[in-house]
Short mmCIF file of C-alpha atoms in Angstrom, two decimals:
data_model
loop_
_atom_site.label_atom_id
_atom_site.label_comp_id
_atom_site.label_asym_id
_atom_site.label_seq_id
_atom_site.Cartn_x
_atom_site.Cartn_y
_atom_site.Cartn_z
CA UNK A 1495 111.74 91.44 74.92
CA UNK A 1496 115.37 91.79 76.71
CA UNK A 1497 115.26 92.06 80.41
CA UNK A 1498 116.11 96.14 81.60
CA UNK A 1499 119.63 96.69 83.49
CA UNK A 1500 119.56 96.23 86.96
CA UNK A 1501 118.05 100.03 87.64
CA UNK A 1502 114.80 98.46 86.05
CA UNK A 1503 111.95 96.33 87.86
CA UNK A 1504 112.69 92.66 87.34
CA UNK A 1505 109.35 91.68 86.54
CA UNK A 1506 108.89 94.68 84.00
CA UNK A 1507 108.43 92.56 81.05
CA UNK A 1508 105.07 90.46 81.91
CA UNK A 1509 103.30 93.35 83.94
CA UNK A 1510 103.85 95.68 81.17
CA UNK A 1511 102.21 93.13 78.91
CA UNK A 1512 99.75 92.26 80.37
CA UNK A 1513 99.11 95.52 81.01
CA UNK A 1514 99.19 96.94 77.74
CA UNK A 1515 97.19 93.48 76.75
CA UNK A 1516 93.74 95.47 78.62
CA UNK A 1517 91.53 96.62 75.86
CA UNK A 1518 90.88 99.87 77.47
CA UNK A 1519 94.30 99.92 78.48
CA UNK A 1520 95.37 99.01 74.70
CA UNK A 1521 92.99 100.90 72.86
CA UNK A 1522 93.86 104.40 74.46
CA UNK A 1523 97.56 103.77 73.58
CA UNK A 1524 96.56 103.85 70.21
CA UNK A 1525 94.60 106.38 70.11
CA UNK A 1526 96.73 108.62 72.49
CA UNK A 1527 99.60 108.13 70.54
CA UNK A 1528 98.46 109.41 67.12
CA UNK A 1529 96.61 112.43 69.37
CA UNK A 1530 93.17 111.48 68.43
CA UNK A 1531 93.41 111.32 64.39
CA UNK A 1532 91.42 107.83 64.66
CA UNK A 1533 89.68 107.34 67.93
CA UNK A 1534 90.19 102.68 68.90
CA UNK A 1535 87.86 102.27 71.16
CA UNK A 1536 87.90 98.49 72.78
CA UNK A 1537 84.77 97.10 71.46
CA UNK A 1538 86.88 97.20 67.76
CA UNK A 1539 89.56 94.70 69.22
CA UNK A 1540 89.91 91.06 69.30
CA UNK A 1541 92.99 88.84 70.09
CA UNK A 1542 95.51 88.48 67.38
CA UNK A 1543 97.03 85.57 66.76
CA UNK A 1544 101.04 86.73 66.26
CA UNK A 1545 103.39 83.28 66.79
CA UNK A 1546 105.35 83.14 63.82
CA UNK A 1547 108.22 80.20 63.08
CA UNK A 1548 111.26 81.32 61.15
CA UNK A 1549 113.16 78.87 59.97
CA UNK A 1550 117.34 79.28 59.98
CA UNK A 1551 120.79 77.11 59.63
CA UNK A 1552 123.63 76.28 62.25
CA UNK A 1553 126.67 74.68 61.72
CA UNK A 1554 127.66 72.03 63.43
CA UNK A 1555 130.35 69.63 63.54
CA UNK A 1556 130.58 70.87 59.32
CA UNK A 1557 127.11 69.89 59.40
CA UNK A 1558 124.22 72.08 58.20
CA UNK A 1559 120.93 72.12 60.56
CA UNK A 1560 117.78 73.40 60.27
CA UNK A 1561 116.36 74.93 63.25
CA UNK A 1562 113.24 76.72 63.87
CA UNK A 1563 112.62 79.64 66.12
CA UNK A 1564 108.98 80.78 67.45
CA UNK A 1565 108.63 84.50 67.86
CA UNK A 1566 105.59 86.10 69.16
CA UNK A 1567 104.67 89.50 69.45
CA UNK A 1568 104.30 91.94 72.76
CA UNK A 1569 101.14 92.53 72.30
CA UNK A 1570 98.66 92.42 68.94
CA UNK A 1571 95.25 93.34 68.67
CA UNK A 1572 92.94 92.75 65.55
CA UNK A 1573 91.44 96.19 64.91
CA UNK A 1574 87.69 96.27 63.27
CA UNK A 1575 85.58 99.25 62.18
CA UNK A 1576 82.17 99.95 61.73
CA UNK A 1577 82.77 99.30 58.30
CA UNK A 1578 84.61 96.00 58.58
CA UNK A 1579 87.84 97.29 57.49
CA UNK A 1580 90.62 96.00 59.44
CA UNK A 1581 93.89 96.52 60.65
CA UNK A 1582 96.58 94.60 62.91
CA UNK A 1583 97.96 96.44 65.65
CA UNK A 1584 100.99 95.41 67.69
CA UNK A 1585 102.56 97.04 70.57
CA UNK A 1586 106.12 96.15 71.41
CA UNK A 1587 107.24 96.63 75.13
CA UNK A 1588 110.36 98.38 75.04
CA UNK A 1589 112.04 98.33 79.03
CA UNK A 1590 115.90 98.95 77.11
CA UNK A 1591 116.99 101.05 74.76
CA UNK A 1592 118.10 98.80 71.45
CA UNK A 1593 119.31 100.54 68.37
CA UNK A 1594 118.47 97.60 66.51
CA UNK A 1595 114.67 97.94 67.39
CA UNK A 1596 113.41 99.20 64.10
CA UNK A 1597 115.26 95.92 62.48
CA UNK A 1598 113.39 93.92 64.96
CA UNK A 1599 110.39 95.82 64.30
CA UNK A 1600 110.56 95.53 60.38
CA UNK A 1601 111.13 91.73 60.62
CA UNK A 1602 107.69 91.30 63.06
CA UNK A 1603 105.83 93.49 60.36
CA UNK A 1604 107.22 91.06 57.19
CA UNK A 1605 106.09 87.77 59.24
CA UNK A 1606 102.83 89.24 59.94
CA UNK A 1607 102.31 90.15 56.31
CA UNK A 1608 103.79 86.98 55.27
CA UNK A 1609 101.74 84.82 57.18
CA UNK A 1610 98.45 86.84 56.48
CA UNK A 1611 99.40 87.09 52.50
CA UNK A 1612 97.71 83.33 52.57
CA UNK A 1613 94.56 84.22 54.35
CA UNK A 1614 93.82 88.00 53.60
CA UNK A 1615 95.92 90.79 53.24
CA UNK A 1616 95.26 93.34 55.85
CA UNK A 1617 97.77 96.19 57.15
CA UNK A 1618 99.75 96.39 59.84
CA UNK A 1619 101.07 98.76 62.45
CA UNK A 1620 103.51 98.06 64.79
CA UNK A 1621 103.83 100.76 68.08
CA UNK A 1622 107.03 100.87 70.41
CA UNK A 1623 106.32 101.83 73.89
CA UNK A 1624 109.85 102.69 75.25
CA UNK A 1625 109.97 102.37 78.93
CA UNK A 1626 114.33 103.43 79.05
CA UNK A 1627 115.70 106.74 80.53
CA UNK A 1628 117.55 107.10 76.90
CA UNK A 1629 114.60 108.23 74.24
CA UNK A 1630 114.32 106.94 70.58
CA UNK A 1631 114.39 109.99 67.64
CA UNK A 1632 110.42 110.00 66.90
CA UNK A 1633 109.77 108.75 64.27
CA UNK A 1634 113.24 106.22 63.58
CA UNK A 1635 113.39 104.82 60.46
CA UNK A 1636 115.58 101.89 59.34
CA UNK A 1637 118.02 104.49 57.32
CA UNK A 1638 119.08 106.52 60.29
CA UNK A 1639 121.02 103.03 61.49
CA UNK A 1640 122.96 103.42 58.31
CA UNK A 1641 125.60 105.41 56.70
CA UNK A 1642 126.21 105.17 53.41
CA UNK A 1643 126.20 107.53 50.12
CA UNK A 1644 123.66 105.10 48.58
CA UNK A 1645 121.00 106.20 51.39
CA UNK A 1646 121.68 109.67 50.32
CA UNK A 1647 120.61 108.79 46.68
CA UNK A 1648 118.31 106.01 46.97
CA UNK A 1649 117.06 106.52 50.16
CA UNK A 1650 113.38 107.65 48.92
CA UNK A 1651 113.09 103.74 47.72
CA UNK A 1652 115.18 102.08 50.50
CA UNK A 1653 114.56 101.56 54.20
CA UNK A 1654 111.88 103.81 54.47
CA UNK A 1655 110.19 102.19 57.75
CA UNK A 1656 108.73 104.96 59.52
CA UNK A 1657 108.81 102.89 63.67
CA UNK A 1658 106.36 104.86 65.59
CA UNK A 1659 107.92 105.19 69.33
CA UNK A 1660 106.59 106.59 72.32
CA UNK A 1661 109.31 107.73 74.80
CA UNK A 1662 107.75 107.11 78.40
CA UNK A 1663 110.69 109.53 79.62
CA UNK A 1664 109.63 112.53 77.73
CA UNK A 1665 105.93 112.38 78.73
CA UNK A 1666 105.61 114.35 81.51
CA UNK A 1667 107.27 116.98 79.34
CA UNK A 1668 105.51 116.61 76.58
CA UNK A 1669 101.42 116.01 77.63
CA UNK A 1670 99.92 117.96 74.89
CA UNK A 1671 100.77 115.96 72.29
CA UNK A 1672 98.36 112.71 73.30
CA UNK A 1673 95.33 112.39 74.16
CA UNK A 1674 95.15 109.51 76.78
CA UNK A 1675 92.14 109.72 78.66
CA UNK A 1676 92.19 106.22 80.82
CA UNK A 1677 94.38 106.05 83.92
CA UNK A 1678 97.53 105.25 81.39
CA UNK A 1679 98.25 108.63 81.40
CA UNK A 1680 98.42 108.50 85.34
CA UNK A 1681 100.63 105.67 84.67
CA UNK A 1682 103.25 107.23 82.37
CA UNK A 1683 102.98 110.82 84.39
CA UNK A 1684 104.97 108.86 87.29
CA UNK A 1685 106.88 106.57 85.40
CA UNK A 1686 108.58 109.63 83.00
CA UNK A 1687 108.97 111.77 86.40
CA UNK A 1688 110.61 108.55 87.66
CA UNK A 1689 113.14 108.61 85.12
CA UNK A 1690 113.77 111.73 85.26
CA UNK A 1691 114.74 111.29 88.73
CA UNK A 1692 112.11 114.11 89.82
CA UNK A 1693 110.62 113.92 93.13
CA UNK A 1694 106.74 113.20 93.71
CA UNK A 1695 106.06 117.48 95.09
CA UNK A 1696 107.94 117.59 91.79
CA UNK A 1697 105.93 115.59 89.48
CA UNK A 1698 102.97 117.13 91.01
CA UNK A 1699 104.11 120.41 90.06
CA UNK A 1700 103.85 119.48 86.77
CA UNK A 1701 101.10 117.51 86.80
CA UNK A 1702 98.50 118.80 88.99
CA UNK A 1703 95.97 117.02 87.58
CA UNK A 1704 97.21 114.17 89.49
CA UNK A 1705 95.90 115.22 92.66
CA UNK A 1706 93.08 112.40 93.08
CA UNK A 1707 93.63 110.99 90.20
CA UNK A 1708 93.10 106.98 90.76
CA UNK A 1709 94.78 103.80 89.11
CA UNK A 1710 94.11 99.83 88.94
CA UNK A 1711 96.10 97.62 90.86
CA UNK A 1712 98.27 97.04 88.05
CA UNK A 1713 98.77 100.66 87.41
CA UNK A 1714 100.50 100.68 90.66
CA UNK A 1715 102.41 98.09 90.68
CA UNK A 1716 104.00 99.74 87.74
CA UNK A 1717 104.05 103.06 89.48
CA UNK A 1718 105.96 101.47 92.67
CA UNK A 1719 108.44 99.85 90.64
CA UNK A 1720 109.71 102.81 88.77
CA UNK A 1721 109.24 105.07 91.84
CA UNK A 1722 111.04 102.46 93.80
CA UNK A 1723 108.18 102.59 96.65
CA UNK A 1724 107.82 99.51 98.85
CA UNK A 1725 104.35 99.58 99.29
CA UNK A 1726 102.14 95.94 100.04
CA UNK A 1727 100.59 96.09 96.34
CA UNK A 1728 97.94 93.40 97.74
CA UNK A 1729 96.65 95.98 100.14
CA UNK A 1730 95.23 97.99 97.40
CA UNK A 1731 91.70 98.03 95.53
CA UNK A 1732 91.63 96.47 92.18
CA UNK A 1733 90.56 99.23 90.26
CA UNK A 1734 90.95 102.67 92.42
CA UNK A 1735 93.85 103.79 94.25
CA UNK A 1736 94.77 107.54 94.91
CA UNK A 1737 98.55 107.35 94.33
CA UNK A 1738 99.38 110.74 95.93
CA UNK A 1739 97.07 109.74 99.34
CA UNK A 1740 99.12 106.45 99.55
CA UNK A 1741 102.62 108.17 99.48
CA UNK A 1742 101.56 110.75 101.80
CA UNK A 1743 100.56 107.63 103.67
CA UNK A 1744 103.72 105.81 103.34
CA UNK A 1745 105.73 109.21 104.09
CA UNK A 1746 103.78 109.60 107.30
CA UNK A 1747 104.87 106.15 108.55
CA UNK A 1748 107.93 105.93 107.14
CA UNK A 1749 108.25 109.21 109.65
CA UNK A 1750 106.72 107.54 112.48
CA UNK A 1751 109.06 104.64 112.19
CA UNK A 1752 112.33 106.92 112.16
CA UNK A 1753 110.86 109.33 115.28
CA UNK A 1754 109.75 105.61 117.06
CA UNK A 1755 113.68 104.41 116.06
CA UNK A 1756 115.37 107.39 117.60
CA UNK A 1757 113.18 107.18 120.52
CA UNK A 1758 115.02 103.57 121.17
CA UNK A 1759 117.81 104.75 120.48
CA UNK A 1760 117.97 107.49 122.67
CA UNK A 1761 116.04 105.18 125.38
CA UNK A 1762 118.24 102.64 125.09
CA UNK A 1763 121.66 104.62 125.31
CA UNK A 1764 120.53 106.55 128.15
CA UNK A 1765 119.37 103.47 130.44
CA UNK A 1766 122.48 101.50 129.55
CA UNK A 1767 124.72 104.82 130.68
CA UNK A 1768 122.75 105.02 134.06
CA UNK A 1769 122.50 101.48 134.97
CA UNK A 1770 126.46 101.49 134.72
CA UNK A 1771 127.06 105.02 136.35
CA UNK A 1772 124.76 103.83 139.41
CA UNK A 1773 125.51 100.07 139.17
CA UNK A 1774 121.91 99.03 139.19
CA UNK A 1775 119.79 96.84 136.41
CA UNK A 1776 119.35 97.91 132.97
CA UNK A 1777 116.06 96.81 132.99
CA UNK A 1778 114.74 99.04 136.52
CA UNK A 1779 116.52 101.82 134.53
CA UNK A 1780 113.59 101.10 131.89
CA UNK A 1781 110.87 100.84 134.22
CA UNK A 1782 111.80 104.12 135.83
CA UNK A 1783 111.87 105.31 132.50
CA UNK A 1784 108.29 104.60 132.14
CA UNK A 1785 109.26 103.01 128.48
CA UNK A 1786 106.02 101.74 126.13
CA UNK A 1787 105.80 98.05 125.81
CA UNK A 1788 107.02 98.45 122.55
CA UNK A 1789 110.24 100.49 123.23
CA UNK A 1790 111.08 98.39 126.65
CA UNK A 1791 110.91 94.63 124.41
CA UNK A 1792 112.83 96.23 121.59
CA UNK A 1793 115.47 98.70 124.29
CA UNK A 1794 115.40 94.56 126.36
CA UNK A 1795 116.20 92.67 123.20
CA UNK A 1796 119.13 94.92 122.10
CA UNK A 1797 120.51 94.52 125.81
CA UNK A 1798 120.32 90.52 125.76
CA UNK A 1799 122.52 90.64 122.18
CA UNK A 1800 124.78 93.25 123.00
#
């Protein structure tokens, strides 16, 4: 997938995937999505194999070439019931808005069917998780790229892909329609109140339920991204990590660090204007001061480059 604008996390791409790539994870996308009208659950997934070659031409020096691209799916999942029916799911990871996706989308899908015409034919559903501020109309369909008077009166045979898309920014205003139930709807709470540049009291507002609600590792490393946090992601537990305790955490020394900073600076001003007034040491200024070890090296340091 393209890489986001600079406002986006540059490592976006491969921790969404792999994110997305957790059966559980995977699974309750799915079923989320589509509220609950067929329940995935992640012992009916398998790895899909989706590398496809597509052959095209260049021109070169008024020569034709052949070249051959390799294009491989986001994310794709073999689906199984109890019955043995199957279906192929794929999840493309969206981190720009591109008008162009459905094309995209509607050239994976004719691959996939191509290339599983010569084994057996099984359907295929391709799901766009769109992680921009700008949202994609729900469903898009190939026609609405196009104008033209032959939509309006062949459309009903034409470019009828229906893309399913699911707008990460309009989540946190729009819970009851999915039915996540892993922590991916911790996940997206954050990230849509991220993009809509809301502030955590905010998002909590909305989202109560968030209030000890915990998250893997890789949940919050998506969370800190979008919420532009810088927080020591190795610090955390793998699997359970109270997002609202570690801001408060990281609010609490973030104030400690500013009421420490003024304290030097105040220090630091004030023994600099009394050693000159009386014409004595900086440093016996400090040690009448009584300064902490920490204030006196930093207050000492700031003297010696000055």
């Amino acid at each position: 997938m393209e890489k986001g604008k600079k406002t986006k996390p540059k490592i976006h791409n491969n921790l969404v995937k792999e994110y997305l790539k957790r059966s559980e994870i995977f699974s309750d996308f799915v079923s989320g999505i589509f509220n609950d009208k067929m329940i995935i659950t992640p012992d009916m997934l398998s790895d899909a194999d989706t590398t496809y070659e597509m052959n095209d031409e260049i021109v070169e020096d008024n020569t034709r070439i052949c070249i051959t691209k390799e294009l491989i799916r986001d994310v794709a999942k073999n689906v199984t019931d109890k019955k043995g029916n199957q279906c192929l799911v794929c999840i493309e990871d969206q981190s720009r808005y591109d008008k162009n996706m459905p094309i995209r989308v509607s050239m994976y899908d004719s691959l996939s069917l191509n290339s599983l015409a010569a084994k057996k034919f099984i359907p295929t559903l391709t799901l766009v998780c769109n992680w921009d501020k700008k949202p994609f109309p729900n469903p898009t369909t190939l026609s609405s790229l196009v104008s033209s008077p032959f939509i309006k009166v062949f459309g009903e045979y034409m470019l009828k892909l229906l893309l399913a898309v699911f707008n990460v920014v309009e989540y946190i205003y729009n819970q009851e329609k999915y039915s996540f139930r892993t922590e991916l709807r911790t996940v997206f709470a954050y990230v849509s109140g991220a993009l809509n540049e809301l502030t955590m009291e905010e998002i909590i507002e909305k989202c109560p339920w968030l209030v000890g609600e915990k998250v893997s590792k890789q949940g919050a490393r998506i969370v800190f991204q979008y919420m532009h946090l810088d927080i020591e992601v190795e610090e955390l537990d793998e699997e359970e990590n109270d997002m609202v305790s570690i801001y408060q955490q990281k609010i609490n020394e973030e104030k400690e660090k500013s009421r420490i900073e003024g304290c030097i600076d105040n220090t630091y001003e004030l023994a600099l204007s009394l050693s000159k007034r009386y014409n004595c040491s900086f440093e016996s200024v400090l040690d009448e001061f009584r300064a902490t070890p920490e204030v006196r090296k930093i207050c000492m340091e700031r003297y010696r480059n000055s």
